[in-house]
Coordinates of C-alpha atoms in Angstrom, one line a residue:
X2 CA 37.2 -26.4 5.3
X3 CA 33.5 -27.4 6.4
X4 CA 32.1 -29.7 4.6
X5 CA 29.5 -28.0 1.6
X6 CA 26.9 -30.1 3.4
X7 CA 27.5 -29.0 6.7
X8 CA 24.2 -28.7 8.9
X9 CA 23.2 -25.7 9.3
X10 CA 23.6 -25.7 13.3
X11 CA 27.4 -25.7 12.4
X12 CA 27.4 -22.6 10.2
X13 CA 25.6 -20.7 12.7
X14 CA 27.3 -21.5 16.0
X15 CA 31.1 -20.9 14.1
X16 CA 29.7 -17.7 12.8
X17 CA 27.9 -17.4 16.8
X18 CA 31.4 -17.8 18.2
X19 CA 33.3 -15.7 15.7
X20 CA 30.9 -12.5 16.6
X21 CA 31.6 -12.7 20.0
X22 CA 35.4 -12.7 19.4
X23 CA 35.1 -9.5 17.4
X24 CA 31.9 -7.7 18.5
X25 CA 33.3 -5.9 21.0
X26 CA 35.2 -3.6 18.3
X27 CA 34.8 0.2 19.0
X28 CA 33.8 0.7 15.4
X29 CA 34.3 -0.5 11.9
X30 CA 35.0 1.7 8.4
X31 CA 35.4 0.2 4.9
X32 CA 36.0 1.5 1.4
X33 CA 33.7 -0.7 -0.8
X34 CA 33.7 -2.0 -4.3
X35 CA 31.1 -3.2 -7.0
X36 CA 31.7 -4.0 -10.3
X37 CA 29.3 -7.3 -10.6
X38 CA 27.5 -5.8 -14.0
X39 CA 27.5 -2.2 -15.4
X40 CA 27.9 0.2 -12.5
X41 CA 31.1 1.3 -10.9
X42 CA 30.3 1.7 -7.6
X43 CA 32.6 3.0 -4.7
X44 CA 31.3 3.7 -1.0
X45 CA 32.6 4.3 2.3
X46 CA 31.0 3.0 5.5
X47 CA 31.3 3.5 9.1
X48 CA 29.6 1.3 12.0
X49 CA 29.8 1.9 15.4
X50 CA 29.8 -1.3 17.2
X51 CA 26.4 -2.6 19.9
X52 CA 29.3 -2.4 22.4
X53 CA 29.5 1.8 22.2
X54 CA 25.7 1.6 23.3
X55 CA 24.8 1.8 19.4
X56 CA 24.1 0.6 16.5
X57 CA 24.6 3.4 14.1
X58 CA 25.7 3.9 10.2
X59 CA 27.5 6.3 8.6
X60 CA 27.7 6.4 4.8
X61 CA 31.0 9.0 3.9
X62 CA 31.0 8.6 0.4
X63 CA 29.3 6.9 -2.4
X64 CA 29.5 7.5 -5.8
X65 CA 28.0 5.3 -8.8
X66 CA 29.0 5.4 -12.7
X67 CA 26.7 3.6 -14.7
X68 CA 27.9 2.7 -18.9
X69 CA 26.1 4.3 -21.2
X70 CA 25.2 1.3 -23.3
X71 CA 21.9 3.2 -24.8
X72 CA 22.8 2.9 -28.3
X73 CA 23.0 -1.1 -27.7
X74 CA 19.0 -0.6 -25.4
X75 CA 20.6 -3.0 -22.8
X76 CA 23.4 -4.0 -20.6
X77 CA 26.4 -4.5 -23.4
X78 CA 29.4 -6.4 -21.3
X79 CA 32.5 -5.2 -23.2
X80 CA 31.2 -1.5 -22.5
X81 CA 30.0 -2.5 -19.5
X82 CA 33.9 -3.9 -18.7
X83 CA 35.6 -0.7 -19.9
X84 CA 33.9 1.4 -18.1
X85 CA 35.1 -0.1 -15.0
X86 CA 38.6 0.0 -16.3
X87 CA 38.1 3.6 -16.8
X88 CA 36.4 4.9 -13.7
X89 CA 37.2 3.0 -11.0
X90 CA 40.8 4.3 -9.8
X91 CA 39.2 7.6 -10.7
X92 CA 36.4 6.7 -7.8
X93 CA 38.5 5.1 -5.0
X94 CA 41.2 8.2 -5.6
X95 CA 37.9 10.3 -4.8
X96 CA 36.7 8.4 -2.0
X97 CA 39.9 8.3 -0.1
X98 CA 39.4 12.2 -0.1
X99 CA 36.2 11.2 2.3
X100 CA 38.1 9.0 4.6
X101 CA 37.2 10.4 8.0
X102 CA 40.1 13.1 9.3
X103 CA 42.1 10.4 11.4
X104 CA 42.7 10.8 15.4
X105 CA 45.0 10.5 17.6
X106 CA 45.8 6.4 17.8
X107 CA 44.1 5.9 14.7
X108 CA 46.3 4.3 12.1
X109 CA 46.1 6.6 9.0
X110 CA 47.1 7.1 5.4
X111 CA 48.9 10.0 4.1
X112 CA 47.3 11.5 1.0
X113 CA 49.1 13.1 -2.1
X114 CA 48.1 16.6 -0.2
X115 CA 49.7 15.7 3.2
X116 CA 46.1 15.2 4.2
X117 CA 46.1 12.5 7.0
X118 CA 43.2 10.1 6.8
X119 CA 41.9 7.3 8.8
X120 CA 42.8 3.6 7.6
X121 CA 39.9 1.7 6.8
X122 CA 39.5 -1.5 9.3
X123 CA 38.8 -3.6 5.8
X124 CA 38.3 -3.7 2.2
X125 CA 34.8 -4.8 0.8
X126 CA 34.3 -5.9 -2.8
X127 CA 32.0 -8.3 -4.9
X128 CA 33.1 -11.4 -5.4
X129 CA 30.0 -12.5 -7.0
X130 CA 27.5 -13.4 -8.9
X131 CA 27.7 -11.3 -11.9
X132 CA 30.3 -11.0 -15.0
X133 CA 33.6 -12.6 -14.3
X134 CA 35.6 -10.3 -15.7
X135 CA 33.7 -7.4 -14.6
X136 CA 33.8 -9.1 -11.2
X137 CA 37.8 -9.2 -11.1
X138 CA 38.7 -5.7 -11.7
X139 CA 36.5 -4.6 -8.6
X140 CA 37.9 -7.3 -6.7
X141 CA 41.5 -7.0 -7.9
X142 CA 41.2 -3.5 -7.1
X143 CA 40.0 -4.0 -3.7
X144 CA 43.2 -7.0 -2.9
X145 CA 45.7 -4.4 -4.5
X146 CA 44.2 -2.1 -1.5
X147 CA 44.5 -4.8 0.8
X148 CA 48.3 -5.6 0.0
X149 CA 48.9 -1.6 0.1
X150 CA 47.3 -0.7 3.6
X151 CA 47.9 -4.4 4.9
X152 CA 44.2 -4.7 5.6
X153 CA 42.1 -7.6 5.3
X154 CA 39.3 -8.4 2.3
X155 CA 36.1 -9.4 2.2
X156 CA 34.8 -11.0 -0.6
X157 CA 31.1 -10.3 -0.6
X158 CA 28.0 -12.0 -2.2
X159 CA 26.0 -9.4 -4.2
X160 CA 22.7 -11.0 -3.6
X161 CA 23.4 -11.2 0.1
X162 CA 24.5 -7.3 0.2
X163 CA 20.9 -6.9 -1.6
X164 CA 19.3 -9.1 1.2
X165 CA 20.9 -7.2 3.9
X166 CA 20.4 -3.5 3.1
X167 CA 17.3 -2.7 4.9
X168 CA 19.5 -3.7 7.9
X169 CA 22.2 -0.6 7.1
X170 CA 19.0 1.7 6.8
X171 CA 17.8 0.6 10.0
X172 CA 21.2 2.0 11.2
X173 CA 21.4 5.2 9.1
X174 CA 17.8 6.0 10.2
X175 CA 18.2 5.0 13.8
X176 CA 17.9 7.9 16.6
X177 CA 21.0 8.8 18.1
X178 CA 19.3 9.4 21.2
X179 CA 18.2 6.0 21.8
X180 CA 20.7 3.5 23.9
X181 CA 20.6 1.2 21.3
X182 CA 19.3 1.9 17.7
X183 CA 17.8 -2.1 17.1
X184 CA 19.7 -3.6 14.1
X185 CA 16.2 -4.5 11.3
X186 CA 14.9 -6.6 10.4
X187 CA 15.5 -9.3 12.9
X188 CA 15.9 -13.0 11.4
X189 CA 14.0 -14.8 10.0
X190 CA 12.7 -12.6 7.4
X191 CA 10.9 -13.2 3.8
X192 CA 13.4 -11.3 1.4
X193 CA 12.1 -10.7 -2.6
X194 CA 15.1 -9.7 -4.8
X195 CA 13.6 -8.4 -8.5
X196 CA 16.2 -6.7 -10.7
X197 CA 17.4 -6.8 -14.3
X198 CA 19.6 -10.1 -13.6
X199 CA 17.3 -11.7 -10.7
X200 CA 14.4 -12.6 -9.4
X201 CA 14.3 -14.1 -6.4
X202 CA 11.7 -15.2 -3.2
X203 CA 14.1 -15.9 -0.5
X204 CA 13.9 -17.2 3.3
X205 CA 16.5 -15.7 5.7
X206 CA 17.1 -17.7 9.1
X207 CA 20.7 -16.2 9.3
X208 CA 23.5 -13.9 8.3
X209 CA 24.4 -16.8 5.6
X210 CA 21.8 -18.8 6.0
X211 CA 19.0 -18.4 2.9
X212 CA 16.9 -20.9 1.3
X213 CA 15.6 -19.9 -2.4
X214 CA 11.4 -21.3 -2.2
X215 CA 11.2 -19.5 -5.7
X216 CA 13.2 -18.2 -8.8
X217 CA 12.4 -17.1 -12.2
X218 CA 12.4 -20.3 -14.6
X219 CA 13.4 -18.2 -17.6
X220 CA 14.0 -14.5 -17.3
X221 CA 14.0 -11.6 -14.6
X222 CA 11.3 -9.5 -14.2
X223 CA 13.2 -6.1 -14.6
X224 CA 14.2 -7.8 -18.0
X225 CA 10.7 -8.3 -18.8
X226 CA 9.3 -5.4 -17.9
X227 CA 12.6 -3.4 -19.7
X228 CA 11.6 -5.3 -23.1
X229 CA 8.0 -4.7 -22.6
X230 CA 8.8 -1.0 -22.2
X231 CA 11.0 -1.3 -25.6
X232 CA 7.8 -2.5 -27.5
X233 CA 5.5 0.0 -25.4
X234 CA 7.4 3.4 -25.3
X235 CA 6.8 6.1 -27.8
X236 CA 10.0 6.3 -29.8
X237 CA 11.1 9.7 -28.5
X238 CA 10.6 8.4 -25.1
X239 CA 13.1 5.8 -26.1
X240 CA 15.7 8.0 -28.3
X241 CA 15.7 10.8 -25.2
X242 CA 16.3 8.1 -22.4
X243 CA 19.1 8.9 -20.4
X244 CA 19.9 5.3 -19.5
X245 CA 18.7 1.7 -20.3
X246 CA 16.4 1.6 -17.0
X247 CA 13.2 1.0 -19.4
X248 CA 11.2 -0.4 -16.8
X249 CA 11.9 2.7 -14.8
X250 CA 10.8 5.3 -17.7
X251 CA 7.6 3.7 -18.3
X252 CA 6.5 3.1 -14.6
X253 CA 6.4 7.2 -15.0
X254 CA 5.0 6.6 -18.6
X255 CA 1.9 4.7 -17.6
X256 CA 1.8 6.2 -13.9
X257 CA 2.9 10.0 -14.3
X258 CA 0.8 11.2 -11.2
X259 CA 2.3 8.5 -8.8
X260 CA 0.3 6.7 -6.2
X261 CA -3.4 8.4 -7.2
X262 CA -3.0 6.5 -11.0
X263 CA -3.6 3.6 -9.3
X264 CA -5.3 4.3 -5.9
X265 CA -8.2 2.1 -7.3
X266 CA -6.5 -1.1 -7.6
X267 CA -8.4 -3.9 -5.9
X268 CA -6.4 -7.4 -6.0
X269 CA -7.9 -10.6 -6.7
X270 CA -9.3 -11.9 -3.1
X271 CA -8.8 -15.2 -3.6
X272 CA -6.9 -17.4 -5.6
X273 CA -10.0 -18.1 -7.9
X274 CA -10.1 -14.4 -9.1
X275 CA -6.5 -14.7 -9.7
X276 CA -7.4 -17.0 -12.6
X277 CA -9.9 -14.9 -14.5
X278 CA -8.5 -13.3 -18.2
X279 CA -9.1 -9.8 -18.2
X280 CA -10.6 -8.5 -21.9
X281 CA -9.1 -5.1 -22.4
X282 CA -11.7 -2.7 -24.2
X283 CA -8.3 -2.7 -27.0
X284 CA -8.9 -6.4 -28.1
X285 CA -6.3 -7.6 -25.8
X286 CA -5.3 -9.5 -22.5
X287 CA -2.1 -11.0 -20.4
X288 CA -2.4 -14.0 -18.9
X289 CA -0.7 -14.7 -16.0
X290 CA 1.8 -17.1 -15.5
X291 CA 1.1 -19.9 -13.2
X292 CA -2.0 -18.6 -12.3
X293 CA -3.6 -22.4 -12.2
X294 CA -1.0 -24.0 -10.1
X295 CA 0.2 -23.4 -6.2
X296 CA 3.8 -24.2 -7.8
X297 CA 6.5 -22.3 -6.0
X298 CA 7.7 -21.0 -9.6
X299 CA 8.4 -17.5 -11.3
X300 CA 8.2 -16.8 -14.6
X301 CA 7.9 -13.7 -16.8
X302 CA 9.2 -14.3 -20.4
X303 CA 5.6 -14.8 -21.5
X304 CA 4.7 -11.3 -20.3
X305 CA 7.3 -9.3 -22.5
X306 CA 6.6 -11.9 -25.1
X307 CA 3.0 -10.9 -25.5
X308 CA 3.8 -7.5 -25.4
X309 CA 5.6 -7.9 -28.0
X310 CA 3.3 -9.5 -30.3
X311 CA 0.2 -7.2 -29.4
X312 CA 2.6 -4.3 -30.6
X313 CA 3.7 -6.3 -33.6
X314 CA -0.3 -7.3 -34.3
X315 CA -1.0 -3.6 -34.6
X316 CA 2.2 -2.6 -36.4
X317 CA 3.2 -0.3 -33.8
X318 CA -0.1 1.7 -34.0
X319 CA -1.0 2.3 -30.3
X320 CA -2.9 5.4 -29.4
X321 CA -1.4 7.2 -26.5
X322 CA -4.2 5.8 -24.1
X323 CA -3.9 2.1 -25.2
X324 CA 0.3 2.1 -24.6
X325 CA -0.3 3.5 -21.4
X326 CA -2.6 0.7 -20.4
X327 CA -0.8 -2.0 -22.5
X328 CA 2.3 -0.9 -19.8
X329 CA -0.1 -0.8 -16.6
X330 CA -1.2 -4.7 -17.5
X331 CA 2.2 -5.6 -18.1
X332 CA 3.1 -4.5 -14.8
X333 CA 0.0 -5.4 -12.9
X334 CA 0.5 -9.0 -14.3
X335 CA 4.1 -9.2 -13.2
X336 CA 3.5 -7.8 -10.1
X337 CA 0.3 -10.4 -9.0
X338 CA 2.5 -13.5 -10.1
X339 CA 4.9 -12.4 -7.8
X340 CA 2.5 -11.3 -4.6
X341 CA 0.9 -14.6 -5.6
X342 CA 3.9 -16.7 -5.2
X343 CA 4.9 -14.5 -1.9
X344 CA 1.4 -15.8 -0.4
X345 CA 2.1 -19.2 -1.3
X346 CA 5.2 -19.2 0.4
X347 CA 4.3 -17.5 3.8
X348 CA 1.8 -19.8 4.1
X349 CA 3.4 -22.7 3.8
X350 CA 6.1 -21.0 6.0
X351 CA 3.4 -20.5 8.0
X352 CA 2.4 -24.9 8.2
X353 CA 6.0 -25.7 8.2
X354 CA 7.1 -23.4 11.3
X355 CA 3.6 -24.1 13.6
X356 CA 3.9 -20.3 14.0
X357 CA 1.5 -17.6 12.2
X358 CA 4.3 -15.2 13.4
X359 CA 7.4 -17.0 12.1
X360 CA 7.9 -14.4 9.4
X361 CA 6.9 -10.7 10.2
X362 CA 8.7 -8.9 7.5
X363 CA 9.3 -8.7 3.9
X364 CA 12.0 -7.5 2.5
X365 CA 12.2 -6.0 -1.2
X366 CA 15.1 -5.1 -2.7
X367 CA 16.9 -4.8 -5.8
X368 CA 16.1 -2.1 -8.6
X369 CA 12.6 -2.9 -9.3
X370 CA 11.7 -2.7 -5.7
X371 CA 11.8 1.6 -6.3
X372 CA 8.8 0.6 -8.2
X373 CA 5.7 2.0 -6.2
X374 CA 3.1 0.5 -8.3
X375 CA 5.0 -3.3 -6.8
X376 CA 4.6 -2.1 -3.4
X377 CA 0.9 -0.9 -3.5
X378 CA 0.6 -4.7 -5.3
X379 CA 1.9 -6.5 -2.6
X380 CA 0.7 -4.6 0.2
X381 CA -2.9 -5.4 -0.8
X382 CA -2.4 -8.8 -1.6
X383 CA -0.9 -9.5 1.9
X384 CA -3.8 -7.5 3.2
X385 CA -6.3 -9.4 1.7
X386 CA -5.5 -13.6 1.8
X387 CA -4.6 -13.4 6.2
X388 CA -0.9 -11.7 6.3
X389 CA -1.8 -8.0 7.6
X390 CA 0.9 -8.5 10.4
X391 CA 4.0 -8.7 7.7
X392 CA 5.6 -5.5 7.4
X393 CA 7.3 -4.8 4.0
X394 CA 10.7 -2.9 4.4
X395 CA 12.6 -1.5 1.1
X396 CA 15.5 0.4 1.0
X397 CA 15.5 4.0 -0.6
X398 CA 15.4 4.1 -4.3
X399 CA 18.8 4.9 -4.4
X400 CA 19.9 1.7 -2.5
X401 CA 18.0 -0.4 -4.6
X402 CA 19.8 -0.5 -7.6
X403 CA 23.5 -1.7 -7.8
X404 CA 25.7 0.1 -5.3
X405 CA 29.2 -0.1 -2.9
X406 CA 27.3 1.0 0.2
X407 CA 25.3 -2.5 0.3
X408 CA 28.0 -4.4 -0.6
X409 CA 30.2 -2.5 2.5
X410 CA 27.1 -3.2 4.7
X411 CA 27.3 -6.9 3.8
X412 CA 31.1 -7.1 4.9
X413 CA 30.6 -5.2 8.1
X414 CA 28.3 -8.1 8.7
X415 CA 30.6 -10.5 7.9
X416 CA 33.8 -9.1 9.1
X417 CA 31.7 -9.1 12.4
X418 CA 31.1 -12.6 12.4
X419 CA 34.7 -13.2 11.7
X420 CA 34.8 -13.8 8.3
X421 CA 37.0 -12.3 5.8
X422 CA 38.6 -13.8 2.3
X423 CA 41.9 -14.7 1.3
X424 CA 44.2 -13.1 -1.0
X425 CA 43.8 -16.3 -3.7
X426 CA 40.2 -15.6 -3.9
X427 CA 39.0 -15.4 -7.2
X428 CA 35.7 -14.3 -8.7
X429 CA 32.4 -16.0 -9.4
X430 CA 30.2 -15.7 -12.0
X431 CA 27.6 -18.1 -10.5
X432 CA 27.5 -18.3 -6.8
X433 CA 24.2 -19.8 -5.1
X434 CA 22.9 -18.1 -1.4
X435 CA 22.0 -21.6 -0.1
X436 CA 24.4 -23.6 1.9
X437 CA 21.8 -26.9 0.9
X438 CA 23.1 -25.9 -2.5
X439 CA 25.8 -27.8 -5.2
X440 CA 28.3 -24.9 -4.4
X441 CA 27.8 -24.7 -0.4
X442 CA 25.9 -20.9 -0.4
X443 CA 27.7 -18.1 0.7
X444 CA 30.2 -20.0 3.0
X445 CA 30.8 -23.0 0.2
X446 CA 33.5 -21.6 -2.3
X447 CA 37.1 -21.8 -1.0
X448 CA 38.9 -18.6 -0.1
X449 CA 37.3 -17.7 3.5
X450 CA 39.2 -17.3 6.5
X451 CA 37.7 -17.5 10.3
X452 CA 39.7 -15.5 12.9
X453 CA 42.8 -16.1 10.9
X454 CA 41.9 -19.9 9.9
X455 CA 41.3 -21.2 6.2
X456 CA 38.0 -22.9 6.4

C-alpha cells in the first residue's frame, strides 16, 4: 500500500497511468447504492467512454426513499436503519427491471420474467462517511451483487460523489451532436458542500486530490437553518410537513414568490460593511459569525441559537411578517459567512497560485445548494470584492440532496482511473477527503485495488 503520506505527484501519476490502461473502454454501466444517512437510494448509470468520440451520461433508473422520521423533527438513526432494511432489496429488484435490454456479445442477467438484461460493468456503493451501520447494509448489499454477477465494487466516498456531480450533469446535458461533449468542470475547481451533516469549502486539484481550507467548527448549516425553521415556522407549517427538510419549507416560507423576494439584496462591498449589526425594526439582530477575523473558519450554531432565544424572548408571539423576516436574517446571515469565507479563500488561492485564473469555477452541492436565496448570495458577493470570472455550477435540485446517481458518477470516475475496492472492505463512519490528512483521504483506508493490485 502507498504510504498515507504519499506526495501528491504519486497519487496522481498511479491514478494518470491507471486511466490510460482502462480509458479506452467502449462504455461503462453501474447499479448504485446509498445508504450513508436516511435515504435509500438506488440508480443506474451509463457512460459512454472519450474513446466513442463522447462523453455522454445516461441515468436509467433512480429511485430515493427517504424515512419518515417527522414525529422525531430530525434524522432519527434506528428509523433511519430500518428503513434501509426494508426498502432496499425492494429498490435494486426494481432497478434491475431498467437494466438496458442486453445485445448481442453483451454479458447479461436473466430476470425472474425470462427478461434478458445487460450485466452492469461494476457495483457502486458508499462506503463512507455517514452512519456505520447504515453504511454496511448499502455496502453489503452492493458486495452480495458483486459475488452474484462476479463484478467488481467500488467503494465510494460520499462527499467526493457530492464534489463530482456537476461533472455527470455536464454529461447528461452535453449535445449529442458535438464530437466530444467536454467533461465540467475541469480541475482545479473551488467546491462548497452545505447539507444537514456538512459543511464544507473545499479545493479540488484532482479526481482524489481535495484540500479542506474551511469547515464548520460546530454544526452544519442545513442543521442550523433546519432548527432555526423549528423555532420560526408556524405550527401547522410544522405538523403538515411532509418531511424533516425544515430549511427547505421555510426558504418557501420567508421567500414564497422566488427570486423577486429578494431581487433587492445588495451585499456588503467590502469587508468593513460585513461587520456592521443590522437593528431589525422588531427589536432584534444576528450577528455574524466571524465577521471580525479573515480566519478560514465556519461556524453556525450561534445562528440557530439566537433564533432560538428571540422566539423564546417573545414566547412564541411572532406576527406573520416578523417570522418571515426573523427566517430571511437567519438565512442572509448564514449565507454571507459563507460567501465571506469563499472570498477569503479564492483570494488567497489567488496569492498562493500567482494566477488570478487558477480557480474559475465554484462548485455547490449538497442539499442546501437547491437553495436559491444561497446562490443569488454568492453570486453578488463574488461580483462585488474582484471574482466576476468564477462561474458557480450546481447540480439540479434533485441531485443535491442524497442520491445513488452521484454516488455511480463517482465510481465511474474511479473505476476509470483503475480503482475499485476489495471484498474485505468495510465501512466508515469518518473518512477525511484529504490525502495530507490522519487517515490518507480518499485513497488512505485499506481495501483499494489498482488494475488487480492491493495498494
Amino acid at each position: 500500500m502507498l504510504p498515507l503520506k504519499a506526495p501528491v505527484a504519486t497519487w496522481r501519476k498511479s491514478a494518470a497511468s491507471a486511466y490510460g490502461f482502462l480509458r479506452f473502454r467502449r462504455g461503462l454501466l453501474t447499479l448504485a447504492i446509498e445508504t450513508s444517512c436516511d435515504d435509500t437510494s438506488v440508480a443506474i448509470v451509463e457512460k459512454t467512454s472519450a474513446i466513442a468520440g463522447q462523453n455522454k451520461a445516461r441515468i436509467h433508473f433512480l429511485e430515493n426513499i427517504t424515512a419518515d422520521s417527522r414525529a422525531h423533527r430530525g434524522i432519527h438513526p434506528i428509523l433511519a436503519l430500518e428503513s434501509h432494511q426494508e426498502n432496499l432489496a425492494s429498490l435494486v429488484d426494481k432497478a434491475m427491471r431498467n437494466l438496458p435490454v442486453s445485445k448481442e456479445g453483451q454479458k447479461s442477467i436473466s430476470l425472474a420474467d425470462g427478461a434478458m438484461r445487460r450485466r452492469p460493468d461494476f457495483i457502486s456503493a458508499t462506503r463512507g462517511p455517514g452512519m456505520r451501520s447504515n453504511l454496511s447494509v448499502g455496502l453489503d448489499t452492493g458486495k452480495a451483487l458483486s459475488v452474484a454477477w462476479q463484478i467488481p465494487v467500488v467503494g465510494v466516498h460520499h462527499m467526493q460523489a457530492h464534489l463530482l456531480t456537476p461533472r455527470l450533469v455536464s454529461c447528461l446535458a452535453g449535445d449529442s451532436s458535438s464530437a466530444q461533449a467536454a467533461l465540467s468542470p475541469r480541475f482545479p475547481f473551488l467546491s462548497i458542500l452545505v447539507s444537514g451533516g456538512h459543511s464544507i469549502l473545499v479545493h479540488s486539484q484532482s479526481l482524489t486530490d481535495h484540500s479542506i481550507m474551511a469547515s464548520s467548527d460546530d454544526i452544519a448549516m442545513g442543521e442550523a437553518l433546519d432548527k432555526a425553521a423549528r423555532d420560526i415556522l408556524p405550527a401547522s407549517l410544522l405538523q403538515g410537513a411532509k418531511n424533516t427538510m425544515y430549511g427547505k419549507t421555510l426558504e418557501q416560507f420567508v421567500f414564497p414568490n422566488g427570486k423577486s423576494d429578494f431581487a433587492d439584496y445588495r451585499p456588503p462591498m467590502n469587508r468593513g460593511e460585513e461587520v456592521v449589526k443590522r437593528q431589525s425594526p422588531w427589536g432584534w439582530s444576528v450577528t455574524t459569525p466571524f465577521a471580525n477575523t479573515r480566519a478560514l473558519q465556519l461556524s453556525f450554531s450561534s445562528v440557530s441559537s439566537m433564533v432560538g432565544k428571540i422566539v423564546k424572548d417573545k414566547n412564541g408571539d411572532l406576527s406573520h411578517e416578523e417570522r418571515v423576516d426573523l427566517g430571511r436574517e437567519a438565512m442572509r446571515v448564514c449565507f454571507e459567512h459563507l460567501a465571506s469565507r469563499t472570498v477569503i479563500a479564492l483570494e488567497a488561492l489567488r496569492v498562493r497560485h500567482h494566477d488570478e485564473n487558477e480557480i474559475n469555477t465554484l462548485v455547490v452541492s449538497g442539499g442546501v445548494a437547491a437553495n436559491k436565496f444561497l446562490m443569488e448570495v454568492l453570486r453578488s458577493f463574488l461580483d462585488v470584492r474582484g471574482f466576476q470570472n468564477v462561474a458557480i455550477v450546481a447540480p439540479p435540485p434533485y441531485l443535491c440532496t442524497d442520491n445513488a446517481a452521484m454516488i455511480a458518477w463517482a465510481g465511474i470516475e474511479m473505476f476509470e482511473a483503475g480503482w475499485r475496492t476489495d471484498l474485505s472492505c468495510r465501512a466508515l463512519r469518518k473518512w477525511t477527503l484529504d490525502p495530507r490528512a490522519e487517515d490518507g483521504g480518499v485513497l488512505g483506508p485499506t481495501g483499494w485495488v489498482q488494475n488487480g493490485s492491493s495498494v
